[in-house]
Short mmCIF file of N, CA and C in Angstrom, two decimals:
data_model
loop_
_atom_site.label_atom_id
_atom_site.label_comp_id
_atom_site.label_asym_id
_atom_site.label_seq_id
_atom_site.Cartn_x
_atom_site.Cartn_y
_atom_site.Cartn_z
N UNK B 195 9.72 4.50 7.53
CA UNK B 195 9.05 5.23 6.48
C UNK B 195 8.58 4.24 5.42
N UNK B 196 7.38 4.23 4.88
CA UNK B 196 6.77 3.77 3.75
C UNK B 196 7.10 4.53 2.28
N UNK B 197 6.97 3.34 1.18
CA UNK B 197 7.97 3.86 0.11
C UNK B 197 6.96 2.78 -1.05
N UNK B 198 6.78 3.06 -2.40
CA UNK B 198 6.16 2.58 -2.99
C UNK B 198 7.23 2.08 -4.06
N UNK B 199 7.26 0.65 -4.41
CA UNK B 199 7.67 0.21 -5.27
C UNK B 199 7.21 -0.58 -6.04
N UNK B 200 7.34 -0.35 -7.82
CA UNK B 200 6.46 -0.83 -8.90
C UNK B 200 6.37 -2.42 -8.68
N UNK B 201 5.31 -3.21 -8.60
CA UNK B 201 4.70 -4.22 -8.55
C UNK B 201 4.92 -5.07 -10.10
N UNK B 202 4.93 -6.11 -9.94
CA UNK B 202 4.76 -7.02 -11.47
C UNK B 202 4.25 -6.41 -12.80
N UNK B 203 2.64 -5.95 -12.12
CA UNK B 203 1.87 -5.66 -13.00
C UNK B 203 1.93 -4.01 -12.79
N UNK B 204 1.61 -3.08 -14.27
CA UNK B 204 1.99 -1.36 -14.26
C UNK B 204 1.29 -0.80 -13.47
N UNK B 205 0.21 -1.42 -13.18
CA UNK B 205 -0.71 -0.86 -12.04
C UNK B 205 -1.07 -1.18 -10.82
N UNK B 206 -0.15 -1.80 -10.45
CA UNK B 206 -0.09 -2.42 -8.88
C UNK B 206 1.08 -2.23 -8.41
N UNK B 207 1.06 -1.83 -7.24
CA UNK B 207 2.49 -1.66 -6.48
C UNK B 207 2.95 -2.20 -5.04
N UNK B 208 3.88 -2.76 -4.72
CA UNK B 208 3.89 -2.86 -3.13
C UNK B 208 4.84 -1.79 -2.52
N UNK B 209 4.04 -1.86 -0.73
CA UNK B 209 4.72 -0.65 -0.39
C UNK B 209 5.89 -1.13 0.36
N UNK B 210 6.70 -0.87 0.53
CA UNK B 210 7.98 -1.26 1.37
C UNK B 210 8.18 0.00 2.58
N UNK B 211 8.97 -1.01 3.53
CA UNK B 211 9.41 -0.19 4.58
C UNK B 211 10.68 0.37 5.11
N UNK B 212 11.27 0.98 5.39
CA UNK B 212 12.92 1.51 5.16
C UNK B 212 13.19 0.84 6.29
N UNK B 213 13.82 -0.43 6.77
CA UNK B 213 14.14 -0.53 7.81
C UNK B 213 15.85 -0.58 7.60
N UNK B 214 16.44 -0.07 8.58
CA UNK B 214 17.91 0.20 8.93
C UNK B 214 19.01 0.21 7.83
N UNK B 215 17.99 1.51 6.74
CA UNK B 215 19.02 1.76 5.60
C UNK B 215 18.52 0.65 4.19
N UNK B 216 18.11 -0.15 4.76
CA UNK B 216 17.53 -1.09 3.46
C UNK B 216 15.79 -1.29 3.40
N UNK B 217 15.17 -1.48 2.24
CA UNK B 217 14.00 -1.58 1.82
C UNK B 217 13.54 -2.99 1.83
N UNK B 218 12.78 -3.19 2.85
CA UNK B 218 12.24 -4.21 3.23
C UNK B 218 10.27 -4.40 2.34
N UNK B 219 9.84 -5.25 1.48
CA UNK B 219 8.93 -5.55 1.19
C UNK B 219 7.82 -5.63 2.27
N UNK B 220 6.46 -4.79 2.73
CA UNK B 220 5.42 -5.46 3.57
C UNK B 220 3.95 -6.08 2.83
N UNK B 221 3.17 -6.64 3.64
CA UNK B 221 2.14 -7.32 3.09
C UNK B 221 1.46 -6.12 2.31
N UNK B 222 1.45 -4.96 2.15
CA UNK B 222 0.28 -3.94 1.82
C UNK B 222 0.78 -3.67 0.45
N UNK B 223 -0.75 -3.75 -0.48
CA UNK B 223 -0.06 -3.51 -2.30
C UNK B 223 -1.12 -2.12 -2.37
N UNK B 224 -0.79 -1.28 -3.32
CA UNK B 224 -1.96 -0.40 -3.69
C UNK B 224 -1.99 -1.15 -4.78
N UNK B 225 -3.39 -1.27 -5.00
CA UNK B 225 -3.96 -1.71 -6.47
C UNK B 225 -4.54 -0.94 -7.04
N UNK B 226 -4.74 -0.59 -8.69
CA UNK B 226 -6.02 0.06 -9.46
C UNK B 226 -6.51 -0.92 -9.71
N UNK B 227 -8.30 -0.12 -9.35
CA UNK B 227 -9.49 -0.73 -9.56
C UNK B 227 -10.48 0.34 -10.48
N UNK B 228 -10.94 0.40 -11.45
CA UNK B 228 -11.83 1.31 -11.87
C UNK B 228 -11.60 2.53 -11.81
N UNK B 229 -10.05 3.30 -12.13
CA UNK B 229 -10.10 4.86 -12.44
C UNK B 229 -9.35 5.10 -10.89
N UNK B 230 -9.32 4.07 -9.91
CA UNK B 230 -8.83 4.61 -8.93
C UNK B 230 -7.93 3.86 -8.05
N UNK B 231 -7.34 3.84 -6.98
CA UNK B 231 -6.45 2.79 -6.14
C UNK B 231 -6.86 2.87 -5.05
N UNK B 232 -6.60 1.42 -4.54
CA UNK B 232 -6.90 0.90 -3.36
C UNK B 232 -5.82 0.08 -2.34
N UNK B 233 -5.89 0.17 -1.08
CA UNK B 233 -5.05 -0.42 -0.45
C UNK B 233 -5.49 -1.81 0.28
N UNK B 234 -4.92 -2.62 -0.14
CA UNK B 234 -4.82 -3.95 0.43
C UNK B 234 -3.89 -4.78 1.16
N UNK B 235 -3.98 -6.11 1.76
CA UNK B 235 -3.01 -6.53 2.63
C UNK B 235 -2.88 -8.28 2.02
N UNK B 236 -1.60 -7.92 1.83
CA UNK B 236 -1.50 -9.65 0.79
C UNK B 236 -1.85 -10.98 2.23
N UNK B 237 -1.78 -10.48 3.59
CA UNK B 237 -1.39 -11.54 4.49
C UNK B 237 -2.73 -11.97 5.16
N UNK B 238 -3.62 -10.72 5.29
CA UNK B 238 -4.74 -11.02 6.43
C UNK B 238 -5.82 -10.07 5.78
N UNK B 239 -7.01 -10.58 5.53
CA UNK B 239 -8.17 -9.89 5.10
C UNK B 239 -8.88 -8.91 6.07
N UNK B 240 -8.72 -8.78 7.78
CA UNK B 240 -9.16 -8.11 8.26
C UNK B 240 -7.97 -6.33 8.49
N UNK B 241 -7.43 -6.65 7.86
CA UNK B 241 -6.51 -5.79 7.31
C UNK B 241 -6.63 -4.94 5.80
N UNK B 242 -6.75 -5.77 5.26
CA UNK B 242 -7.25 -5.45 4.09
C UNK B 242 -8.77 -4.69 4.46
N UNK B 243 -10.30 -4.67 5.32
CA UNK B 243 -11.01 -3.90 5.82
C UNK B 243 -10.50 -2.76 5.84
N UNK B 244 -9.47 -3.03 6.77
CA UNK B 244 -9.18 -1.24 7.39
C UNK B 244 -8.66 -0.95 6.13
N UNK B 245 -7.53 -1.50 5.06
CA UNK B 245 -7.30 -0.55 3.89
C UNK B 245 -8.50 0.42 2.87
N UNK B 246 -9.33 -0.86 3.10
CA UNK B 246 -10.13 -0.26 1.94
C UNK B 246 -11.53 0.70 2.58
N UNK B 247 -11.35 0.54 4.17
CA UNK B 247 -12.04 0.94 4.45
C UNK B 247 -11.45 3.18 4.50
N UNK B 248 -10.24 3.43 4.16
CA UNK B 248 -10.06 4.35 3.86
C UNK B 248 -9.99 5.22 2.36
N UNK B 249 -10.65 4.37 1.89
CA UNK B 249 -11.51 4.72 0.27
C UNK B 249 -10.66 4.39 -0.91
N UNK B 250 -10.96 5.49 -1.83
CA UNK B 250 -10.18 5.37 -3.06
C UNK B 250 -9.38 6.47 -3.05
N UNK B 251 -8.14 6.38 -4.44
CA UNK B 251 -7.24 7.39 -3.87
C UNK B 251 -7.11 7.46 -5.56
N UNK B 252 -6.31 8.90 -5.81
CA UNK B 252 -6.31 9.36 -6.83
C UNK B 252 -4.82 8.71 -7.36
N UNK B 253 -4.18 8.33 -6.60
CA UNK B 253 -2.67 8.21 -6.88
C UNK B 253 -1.90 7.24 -5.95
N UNK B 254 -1.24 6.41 -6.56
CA UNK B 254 -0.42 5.59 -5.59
C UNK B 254 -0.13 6.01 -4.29
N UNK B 255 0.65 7.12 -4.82
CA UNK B 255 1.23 7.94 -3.65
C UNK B 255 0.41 8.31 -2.58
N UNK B 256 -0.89 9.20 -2.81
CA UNK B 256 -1.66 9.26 -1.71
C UNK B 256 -2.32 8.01 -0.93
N UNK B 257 -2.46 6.59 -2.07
CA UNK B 257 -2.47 6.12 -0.94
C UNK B 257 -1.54 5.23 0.29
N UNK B 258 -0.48 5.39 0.11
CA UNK B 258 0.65 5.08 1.09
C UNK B 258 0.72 6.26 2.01
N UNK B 259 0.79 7.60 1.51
CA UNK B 259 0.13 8.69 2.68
C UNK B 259 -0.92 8.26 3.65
N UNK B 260 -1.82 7.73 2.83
CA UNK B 260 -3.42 7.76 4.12
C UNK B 260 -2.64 6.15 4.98
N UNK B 261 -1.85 5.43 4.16
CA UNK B 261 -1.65 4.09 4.99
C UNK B 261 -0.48 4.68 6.34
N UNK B 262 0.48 5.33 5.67
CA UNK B 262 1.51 5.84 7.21
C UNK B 262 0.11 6.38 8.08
N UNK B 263 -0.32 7.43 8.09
CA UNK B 263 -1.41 7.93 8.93
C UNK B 263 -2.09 7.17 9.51
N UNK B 264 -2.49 5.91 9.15
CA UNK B 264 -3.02 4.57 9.62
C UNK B 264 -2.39 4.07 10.61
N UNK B 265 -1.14 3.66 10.22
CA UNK B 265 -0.17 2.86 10.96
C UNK B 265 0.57 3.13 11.72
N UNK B 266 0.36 5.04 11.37
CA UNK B 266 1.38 6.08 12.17
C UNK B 266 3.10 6.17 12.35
N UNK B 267 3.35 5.91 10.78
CA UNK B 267 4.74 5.82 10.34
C UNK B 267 5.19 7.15 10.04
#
């Protein structure tokens, strides 16, 4: 399961993954950009495509929703 946890900065977050009871950090941050958030991949830019290629999102949260659906978590 994917899980959002507050990032450095108030408006950036990384998403973590529950592996075997503990919260493991992955490459994917939602960022705000202009009124809205976006999903990115700290490791590989053709990754980062497919994030952003699933738009903007109103809320952190939805976008770690559209990323499980992606990744099929």
């Amino acid at each position: 399961m994917l899980y959002i946890a507050r990032g450095i900065e108030d408006d950036h977050y990384w998403v973590v993954q529950e592996l075997d009871g503990a919260l493991v950090e992955t490459p994917w941050r939602v960022e705000r950009e202009a009124g809205s958030y976006r999903l990115s991949h700290a490791d590989d830019s053709r990754e980062t495509v497919r994030g952003l290629a699933l738009g903007e999102f109103a809320t952190p949260e939805s976008a770690v929703e559209a990323l499980r659906s992606l990744l099929q978590l």
